[in-house]
Short mmCIF file of C-alpha atoms in Angstrom, two decimals:
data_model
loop_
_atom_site.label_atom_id
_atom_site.label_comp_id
_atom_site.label_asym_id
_atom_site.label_seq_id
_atom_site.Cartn_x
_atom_site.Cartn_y
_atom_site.Cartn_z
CA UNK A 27 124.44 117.25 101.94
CA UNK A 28 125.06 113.44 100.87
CA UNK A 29 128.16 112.04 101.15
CA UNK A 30 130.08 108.96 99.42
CA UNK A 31 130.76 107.82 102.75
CA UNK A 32 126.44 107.53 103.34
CA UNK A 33 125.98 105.50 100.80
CA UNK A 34 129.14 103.28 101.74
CA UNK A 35 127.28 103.19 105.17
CA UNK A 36 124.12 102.49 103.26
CA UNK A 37 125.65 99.32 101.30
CA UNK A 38 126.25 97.43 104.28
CA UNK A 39 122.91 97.94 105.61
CA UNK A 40 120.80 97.14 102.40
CA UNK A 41 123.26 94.20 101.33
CA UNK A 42 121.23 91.22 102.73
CA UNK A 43 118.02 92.64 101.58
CA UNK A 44 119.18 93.90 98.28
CA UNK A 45 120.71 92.65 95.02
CA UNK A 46 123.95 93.70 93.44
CA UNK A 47 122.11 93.74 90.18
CA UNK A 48 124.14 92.81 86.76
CA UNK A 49 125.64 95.23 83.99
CA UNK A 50 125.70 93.89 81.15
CA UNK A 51 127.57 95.19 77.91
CA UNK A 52 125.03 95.23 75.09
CA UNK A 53 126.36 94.45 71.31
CA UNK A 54 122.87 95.81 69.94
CA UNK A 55 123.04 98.83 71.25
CA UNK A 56 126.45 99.53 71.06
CA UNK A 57 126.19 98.68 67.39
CA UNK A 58 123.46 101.29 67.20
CA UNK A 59 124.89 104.25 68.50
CA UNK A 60 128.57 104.14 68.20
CA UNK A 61 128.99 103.84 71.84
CA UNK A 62 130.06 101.39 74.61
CA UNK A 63 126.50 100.25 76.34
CA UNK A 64 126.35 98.07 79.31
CA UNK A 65 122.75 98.26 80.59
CA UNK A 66 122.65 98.23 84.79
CA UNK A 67 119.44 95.82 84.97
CA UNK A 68 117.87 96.87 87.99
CA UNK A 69 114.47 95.51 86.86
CA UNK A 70 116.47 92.33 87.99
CA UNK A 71 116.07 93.33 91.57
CA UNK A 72 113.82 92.16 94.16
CA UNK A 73 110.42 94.05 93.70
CA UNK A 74 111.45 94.57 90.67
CA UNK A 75 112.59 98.08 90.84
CA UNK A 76 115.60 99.73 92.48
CA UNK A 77 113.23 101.12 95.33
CA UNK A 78 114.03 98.33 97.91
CA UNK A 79 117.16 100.07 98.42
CA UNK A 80 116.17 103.15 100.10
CA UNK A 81 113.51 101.44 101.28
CA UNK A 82 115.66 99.25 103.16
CA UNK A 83 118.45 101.51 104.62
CA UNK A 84 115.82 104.08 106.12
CA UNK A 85 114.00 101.63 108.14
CA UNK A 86 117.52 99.70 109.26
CA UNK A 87 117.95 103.26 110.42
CA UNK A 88 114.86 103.61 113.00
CA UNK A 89 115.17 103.17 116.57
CA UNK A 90 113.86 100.02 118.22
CA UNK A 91 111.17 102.30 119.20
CA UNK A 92 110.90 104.00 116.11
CA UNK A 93 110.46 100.25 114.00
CA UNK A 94 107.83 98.96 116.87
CA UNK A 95 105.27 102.18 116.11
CA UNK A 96 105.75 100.76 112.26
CA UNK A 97 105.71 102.83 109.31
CA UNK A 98 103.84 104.48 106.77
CA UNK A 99 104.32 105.58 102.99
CA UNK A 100 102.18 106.32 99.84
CA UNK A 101 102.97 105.16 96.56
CA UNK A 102 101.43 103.64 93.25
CA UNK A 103 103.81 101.21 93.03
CA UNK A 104 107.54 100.32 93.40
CA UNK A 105 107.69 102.42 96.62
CA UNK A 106 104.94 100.45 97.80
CA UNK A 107 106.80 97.07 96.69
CA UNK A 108 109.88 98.08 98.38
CA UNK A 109 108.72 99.32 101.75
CA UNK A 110 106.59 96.30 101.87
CA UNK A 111 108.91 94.01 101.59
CA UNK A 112 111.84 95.72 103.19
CA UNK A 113 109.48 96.11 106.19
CA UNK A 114 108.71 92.67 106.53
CA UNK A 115 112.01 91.38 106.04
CA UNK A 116 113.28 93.51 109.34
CA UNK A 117 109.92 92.55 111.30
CA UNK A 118 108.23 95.97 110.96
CA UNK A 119 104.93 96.50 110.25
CA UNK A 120 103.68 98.47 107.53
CA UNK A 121 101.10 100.30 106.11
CA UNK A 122 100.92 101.51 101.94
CA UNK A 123 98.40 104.09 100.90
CA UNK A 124 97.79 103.76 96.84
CA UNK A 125 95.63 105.37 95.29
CA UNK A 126 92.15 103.91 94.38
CA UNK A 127 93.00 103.35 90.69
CA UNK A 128 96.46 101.70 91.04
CA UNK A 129 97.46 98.80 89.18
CA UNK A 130 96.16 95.64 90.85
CA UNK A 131 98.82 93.68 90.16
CA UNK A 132 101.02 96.38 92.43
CA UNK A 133 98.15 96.21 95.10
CA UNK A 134 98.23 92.66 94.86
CA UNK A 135 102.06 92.53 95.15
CA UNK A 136 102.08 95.15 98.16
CA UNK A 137 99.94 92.86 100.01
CA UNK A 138 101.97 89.73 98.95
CA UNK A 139 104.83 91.48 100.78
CA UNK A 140 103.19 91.91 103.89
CA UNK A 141 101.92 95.42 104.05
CA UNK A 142 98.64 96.45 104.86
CA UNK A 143 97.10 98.54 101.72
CA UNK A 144 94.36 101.23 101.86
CA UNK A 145 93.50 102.49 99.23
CA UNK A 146 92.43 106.12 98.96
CA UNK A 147 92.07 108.87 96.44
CA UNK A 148 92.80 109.59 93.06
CA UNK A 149 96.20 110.03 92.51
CA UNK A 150 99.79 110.06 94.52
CA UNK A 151 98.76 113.40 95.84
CA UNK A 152 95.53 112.16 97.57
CA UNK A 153 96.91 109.47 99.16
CA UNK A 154 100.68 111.03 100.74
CA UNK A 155 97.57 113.05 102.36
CA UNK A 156 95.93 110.07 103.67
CA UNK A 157 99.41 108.48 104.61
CA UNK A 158 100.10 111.56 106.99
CA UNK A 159 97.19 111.48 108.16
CA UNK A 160 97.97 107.46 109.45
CA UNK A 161 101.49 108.80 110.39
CA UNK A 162 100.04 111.07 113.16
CA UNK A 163 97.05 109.18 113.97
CA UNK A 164 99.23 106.22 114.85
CA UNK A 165 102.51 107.90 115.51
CA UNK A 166 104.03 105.78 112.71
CA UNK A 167 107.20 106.95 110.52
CA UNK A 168 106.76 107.97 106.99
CA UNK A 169 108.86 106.23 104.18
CA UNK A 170 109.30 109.45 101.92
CA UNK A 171 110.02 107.75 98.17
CA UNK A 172 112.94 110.62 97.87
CA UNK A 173 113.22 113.50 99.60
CA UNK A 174 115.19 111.74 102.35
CA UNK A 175 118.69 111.26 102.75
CA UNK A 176 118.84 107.89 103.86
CA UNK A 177 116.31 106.91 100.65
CA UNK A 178 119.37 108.77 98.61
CA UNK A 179 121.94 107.06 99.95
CA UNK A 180 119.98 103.62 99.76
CA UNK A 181 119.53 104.52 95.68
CA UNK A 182 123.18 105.43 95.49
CA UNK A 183 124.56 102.27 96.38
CA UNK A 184 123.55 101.27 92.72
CA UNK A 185 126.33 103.83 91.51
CA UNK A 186 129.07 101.94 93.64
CA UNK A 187 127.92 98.51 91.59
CA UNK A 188 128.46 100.73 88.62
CA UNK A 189 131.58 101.98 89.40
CA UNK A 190 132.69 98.54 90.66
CA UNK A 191 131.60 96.56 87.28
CA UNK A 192 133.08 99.21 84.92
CA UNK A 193 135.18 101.41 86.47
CA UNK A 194 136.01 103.36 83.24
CA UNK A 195 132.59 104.36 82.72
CA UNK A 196 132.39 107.78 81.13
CA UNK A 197 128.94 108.43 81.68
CA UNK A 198 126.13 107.26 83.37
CA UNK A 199 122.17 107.98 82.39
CA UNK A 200 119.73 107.66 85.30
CA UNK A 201 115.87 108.75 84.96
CA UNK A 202 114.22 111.68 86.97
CA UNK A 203 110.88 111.48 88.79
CA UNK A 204 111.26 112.66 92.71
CA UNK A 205 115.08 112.91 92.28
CA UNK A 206 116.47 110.39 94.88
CA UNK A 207 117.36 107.49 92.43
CA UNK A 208 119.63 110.17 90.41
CA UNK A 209 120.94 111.77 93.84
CA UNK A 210 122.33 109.35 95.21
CA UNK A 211 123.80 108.10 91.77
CA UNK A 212 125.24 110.77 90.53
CA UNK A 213 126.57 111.73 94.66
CA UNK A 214 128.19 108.36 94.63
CA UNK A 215 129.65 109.04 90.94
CA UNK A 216 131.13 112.15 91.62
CA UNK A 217 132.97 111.30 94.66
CA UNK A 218 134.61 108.26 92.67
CA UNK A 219 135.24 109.64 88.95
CA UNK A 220 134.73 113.04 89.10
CA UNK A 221 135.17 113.47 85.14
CA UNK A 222 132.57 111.04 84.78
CA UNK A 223 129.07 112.81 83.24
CA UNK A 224 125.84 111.73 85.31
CA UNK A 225 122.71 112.36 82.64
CA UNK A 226 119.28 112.96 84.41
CA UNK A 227 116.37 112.22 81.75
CA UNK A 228 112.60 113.03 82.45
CA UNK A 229 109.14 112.04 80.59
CA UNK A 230 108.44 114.87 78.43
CA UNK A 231 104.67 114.66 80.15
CA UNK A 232 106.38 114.67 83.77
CA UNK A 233 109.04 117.29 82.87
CA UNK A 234 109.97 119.60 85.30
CA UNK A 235 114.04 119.56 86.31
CA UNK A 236 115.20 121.73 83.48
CA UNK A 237 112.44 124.13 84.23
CA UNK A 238 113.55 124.49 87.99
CA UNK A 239 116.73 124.82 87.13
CA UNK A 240 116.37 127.76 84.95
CA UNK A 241 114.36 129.84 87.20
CA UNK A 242 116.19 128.28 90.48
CA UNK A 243 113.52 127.07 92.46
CA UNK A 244 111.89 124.21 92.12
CA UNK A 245 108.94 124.29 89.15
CA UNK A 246 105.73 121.92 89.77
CA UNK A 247 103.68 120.77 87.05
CA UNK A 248 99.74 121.34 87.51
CA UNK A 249 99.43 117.56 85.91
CA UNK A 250 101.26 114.79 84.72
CA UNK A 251 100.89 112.55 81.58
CA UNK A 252 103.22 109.94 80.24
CA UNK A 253 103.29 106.26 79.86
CA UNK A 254 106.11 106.44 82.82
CA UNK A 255 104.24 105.84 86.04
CA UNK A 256 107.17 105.48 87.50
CA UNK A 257 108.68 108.67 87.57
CA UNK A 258 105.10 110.60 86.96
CA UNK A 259 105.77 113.01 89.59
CA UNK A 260 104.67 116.90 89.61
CA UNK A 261 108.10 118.00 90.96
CA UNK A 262 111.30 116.88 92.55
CA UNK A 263 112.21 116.69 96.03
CA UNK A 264 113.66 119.62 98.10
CA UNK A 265 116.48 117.73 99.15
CA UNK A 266 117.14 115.70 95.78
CA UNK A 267 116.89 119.47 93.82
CA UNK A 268 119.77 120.56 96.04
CA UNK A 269 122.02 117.79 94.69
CA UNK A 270 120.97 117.58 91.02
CA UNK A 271 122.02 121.57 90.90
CA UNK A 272 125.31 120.38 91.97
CA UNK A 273 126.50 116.76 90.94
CA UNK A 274 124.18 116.53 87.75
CA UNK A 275 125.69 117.65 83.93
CA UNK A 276 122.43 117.97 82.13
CA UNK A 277 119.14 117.04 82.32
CA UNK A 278 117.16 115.85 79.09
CA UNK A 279 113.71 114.49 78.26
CA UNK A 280 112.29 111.99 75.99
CA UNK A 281 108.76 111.38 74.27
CA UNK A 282 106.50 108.57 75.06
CA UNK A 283 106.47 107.50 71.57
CA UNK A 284 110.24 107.49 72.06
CA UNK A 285 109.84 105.70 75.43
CA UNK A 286 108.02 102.89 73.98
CA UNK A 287 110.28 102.29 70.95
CA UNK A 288 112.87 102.03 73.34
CA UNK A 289 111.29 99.39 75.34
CA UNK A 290 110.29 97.58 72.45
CA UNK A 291 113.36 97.53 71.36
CA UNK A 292 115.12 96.43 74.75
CA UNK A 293 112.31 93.33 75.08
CA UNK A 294 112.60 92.27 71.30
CA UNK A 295 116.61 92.76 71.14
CA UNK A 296 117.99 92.07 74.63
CA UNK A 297 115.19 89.80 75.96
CA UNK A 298 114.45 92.38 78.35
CA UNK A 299 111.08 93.64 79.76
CA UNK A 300 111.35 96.95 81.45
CA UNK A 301 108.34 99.50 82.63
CA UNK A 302 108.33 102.85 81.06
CA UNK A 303 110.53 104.57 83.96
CA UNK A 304 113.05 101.92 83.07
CA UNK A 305 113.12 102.35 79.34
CA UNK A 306 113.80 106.09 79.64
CA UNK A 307 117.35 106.51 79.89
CA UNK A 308 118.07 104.07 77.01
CA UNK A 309 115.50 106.55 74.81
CA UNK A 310 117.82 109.13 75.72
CA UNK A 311 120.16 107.30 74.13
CA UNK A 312 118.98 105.45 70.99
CA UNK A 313 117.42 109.07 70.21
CA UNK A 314 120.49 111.24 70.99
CA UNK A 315 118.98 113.64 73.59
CA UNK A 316 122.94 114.51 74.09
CA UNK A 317 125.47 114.37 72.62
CA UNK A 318 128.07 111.64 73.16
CA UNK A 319 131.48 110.14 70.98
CA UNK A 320 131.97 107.22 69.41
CA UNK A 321 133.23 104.58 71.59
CA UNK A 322 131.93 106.48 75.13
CA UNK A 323 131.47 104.02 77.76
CA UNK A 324 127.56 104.64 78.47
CA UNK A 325 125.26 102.86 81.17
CA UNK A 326 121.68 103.32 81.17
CA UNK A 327 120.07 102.60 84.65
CA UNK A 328 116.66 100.50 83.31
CA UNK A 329 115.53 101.59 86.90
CA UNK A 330 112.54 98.60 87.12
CA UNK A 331 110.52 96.14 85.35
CA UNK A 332 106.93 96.00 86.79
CA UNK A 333 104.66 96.83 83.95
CA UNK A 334 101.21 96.20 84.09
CA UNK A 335 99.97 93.53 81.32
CA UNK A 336 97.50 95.71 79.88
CA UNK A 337 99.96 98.62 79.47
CA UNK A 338 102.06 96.47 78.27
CA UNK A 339 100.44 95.72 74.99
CA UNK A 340 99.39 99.13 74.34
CA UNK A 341 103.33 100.45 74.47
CA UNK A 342 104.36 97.96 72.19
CA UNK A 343 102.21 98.28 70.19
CA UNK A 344 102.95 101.86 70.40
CA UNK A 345 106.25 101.35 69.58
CA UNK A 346 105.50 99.05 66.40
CA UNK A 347 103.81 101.60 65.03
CA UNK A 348 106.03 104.32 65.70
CA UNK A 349 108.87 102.19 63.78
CA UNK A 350 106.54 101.41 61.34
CA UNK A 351 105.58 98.24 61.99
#
């Protein structure tokens, strides 16, 4: 299973390619719930999402021959981002399958970093399938966006930045789509402060952790629906599962009317735009989807910022409306 001492190895490797993103304490928030806030702003990082990370130590981690074959990955977006640009940073060539409807300003950025795009069916599912297929046609590696340790450990470095800014954190909240972000988080937690709660929150249209958990095998959805495209997945990861059943305290969810208030909120009060995935552990928060004291030293992970425009103004004005305004 991950281990602090991968994602120590992992730091080294994704430091030159990666940000150490800031934490910063928030007086609006804090003043809004009682509690301590310092928001860990990893729409700050290159991409614009945290997924550079794993992106980055999995392909340091190829052999030479391994690297010259090139690699392969699926994604609709901040996957995408990050392999690209990871990729082209260590000279490897790359190739993204997104589906036909993605964003164009993610296609356009995927192809900014350097990756060649295809684009091919009509959701994530369509196109992993098209993305194997590449990966034996052309003996490439796959990029898996989770279920893969190195990915984990690449994500859990953000914990160590955590633990280094505010070492007396009492609890951290990280969102859930695929699992790997919160793996190697709440691995890389653990190991450090063990009394230290790690808080896994999923889109109430996306929901499936708690589920899984209950019955003990993992639970996929038939369909997905939520504002967060970012962690819009039908299930989690095999490998991420394992972890979140043993280094995760509890697992929430929040509504998309919730998730757009919260973003709203974040961009109008902090100055700080966010995509939906990156607004959801601050819902979980403002809209106490646990329970926490007064004074708890809290960090939200606002896991990326790459909204589309036009989605944009529909969630806030979403969230207007849901406050009333």
């Amino acid at each position: 299973m991950l281990s602090i001492d991968d994602i120590r190895a992992a730091e080294e490797r994704v430091a030159e390619t990666a940000r150490d993103t800031p934490l910063e304490y928030s007086n609006t928030f804090s003043a809004m719930t009682g509690a301590e806030i310092h928001l860990k702003l990893e729409n700050f990082q290159r991409t614009g999402a945290f997924k550079i990370r794993g992106a980055t130590n999995r392909i340091t981690t190829l052999s030479e021959e391994e690297q010259a074959a090139g690699v392969v990955t699926a994604s609709a977006g901040n996957h995408a981002q990050g392999v690209a640009l990871a990729a082209s940073r260590l000279g490897v060539e790359s190739t993204i399958v997104m589906p036909e409807h993605a964003p164009i300003s993610k296609v356009n950025a995927t192809r900014d970093y350097g990756a060649n795009v295809v684009l091919h069916g009509s959701d994530y599912n369509e196109a992993a399938e098209r993305a194997h297929e590449i990966e034996r046609e052309d003996g490439r590696t796959y990029v898996h966006a989770f279920d893969d340790p190195y990915v984990m450990a690449g994500q859990g470095t953000i914990g160590l930045e955590i633990l280094a800014d505010c070492p007396d954190v009492d609890t951290v909240v990280v969102p859930i789509g695929g699992g790997g972000l919160i793996a190697g988080i709440a691995t890389a937690i653990k190991a450090e402060r063990p009394d230290a709660r790690v808080i896994g929150v999923q889109a109430e249209g996306a929901a499936s952790v708690n589920r899984s958990l209950e019955q003990g095998e993992i639970y996929e959805r038939d369909a997905v629906d939520t504002i967060a495209d970012g962690i819009a997945t039908r299930r989690v990861g095999d490998k991420t599962f394992e972890i979140i059943e043993k280094r995760v305290d509890n697992v929430v969810t929040v509504t998309d009317n919730e998730i757009a208030v919260a973003l709203v909120q974040l961009l109008e009060r902090s100055k700080t735009l966010v995509e939906g995935a990156g607004a959801v552990a601050l819902a979980a928060v403002l809209e106490d989807a646990f329970e926490y004291e007064d004074d708890e030293i809290i960090v939200p992970a606002l896991c990326g910022g790459n909204i589309d425009l036009n989605t944009l103004t529909t969630v806030i004005m979403r969230g207007l409306v849901e406050t009333g305004r």
